[in-house]
XYZ file of C-alpha atoms in Angstrom:
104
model
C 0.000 0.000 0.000
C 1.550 3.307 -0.946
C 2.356 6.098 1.871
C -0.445 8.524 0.407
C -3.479 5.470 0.414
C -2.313 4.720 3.996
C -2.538 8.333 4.698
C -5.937 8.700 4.060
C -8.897 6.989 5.690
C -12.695 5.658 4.721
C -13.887 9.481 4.612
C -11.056 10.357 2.259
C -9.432 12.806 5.108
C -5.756 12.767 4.685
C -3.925 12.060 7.954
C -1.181 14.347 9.217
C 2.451 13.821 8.278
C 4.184 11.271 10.400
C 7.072 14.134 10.897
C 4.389 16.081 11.769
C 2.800 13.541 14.367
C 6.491 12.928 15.952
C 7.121 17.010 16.555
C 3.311 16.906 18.368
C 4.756 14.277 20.601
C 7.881 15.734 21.516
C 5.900 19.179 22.394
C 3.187 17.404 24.272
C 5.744 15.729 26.439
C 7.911 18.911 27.224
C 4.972 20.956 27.235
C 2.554 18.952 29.440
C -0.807 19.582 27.504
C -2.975 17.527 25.235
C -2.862 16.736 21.319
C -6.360 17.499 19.842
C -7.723 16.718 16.428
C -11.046 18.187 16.778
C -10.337 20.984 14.505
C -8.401 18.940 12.142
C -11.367 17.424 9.428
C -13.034 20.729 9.237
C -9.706 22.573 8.823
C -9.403 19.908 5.766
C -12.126 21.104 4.628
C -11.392 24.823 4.929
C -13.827 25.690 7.485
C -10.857 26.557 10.163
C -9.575 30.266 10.451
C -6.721 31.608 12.129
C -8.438 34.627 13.691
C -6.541 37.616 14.764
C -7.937 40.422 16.882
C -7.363 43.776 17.037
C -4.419 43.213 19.796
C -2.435 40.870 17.880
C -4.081 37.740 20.013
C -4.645 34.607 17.555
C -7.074 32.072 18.191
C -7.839 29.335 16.030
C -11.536 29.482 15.227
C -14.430 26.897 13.700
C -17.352 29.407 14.296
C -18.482 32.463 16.360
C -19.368 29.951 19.598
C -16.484 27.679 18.757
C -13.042 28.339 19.330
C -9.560 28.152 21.332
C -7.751 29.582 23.742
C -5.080 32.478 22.125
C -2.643 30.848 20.527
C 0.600 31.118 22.430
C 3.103 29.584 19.260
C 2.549 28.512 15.706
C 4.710 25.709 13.696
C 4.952 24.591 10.008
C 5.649 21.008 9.400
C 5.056 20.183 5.986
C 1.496 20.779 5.241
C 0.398 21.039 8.156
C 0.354 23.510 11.580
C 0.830 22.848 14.748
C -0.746 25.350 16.988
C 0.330 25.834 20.781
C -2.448 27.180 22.851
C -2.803 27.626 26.556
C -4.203 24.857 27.209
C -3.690 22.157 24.240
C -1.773 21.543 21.073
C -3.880 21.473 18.045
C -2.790 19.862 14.297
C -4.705 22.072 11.104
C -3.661 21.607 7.396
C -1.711 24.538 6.640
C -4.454 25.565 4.139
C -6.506 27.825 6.282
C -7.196 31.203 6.437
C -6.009 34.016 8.590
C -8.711 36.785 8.907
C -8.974 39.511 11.219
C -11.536 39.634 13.494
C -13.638 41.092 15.973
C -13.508 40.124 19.642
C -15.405 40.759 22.616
């Protein structure tokens, strides 16, 4: 089975980069916080933001309810992001947005 077909699974979402996966571990470990993937299918499918208010603070955002904590470091592995909150590490294809937006 090729890398790219193993990459990808029933729903046709690709998987993130094993390099990618590895550099999430070592932060997780040094950092003591979580890995979440709960923004990582709808970042896929472009309906992830990197939102940036008016003070500079980034937040990774799904909707006007739904999003993070600021965003305290970002890193570029491959295709993908890894975003350092305050409380969690999140993985996002490197295809989304950043937008400026409002914040209360």
């Amino acid at each position: 089975m090729s890398e790219e077909a193993e990459r990808e699974t029933s729903t046709n979402y690709r998987l993130p980069t094993g390099t990618t996966l590895q550099h999430c571990a070592k932060l997780a470990v040094v950092e003591d916080k979580p890995i979440m993937f709960d923004y990582w299918t709808d970042s896929c499918d472009k309906k992830v933001l990197i939102g940036v208010r008016d003070g500079g603070e980034k937040l990774l955002v799904k909707s006007e309810e739904e999003y993070t904590s600021p965003v305290s470091k970002i890193y570029k592995v491959e295709s993908e992001y890894i975003i350092i909150t305050e409380n969690s590490i999140y993985i996002v294809s490197a295809d989304i947005a950043t937008k400026r937006i409002s914040g209360a």
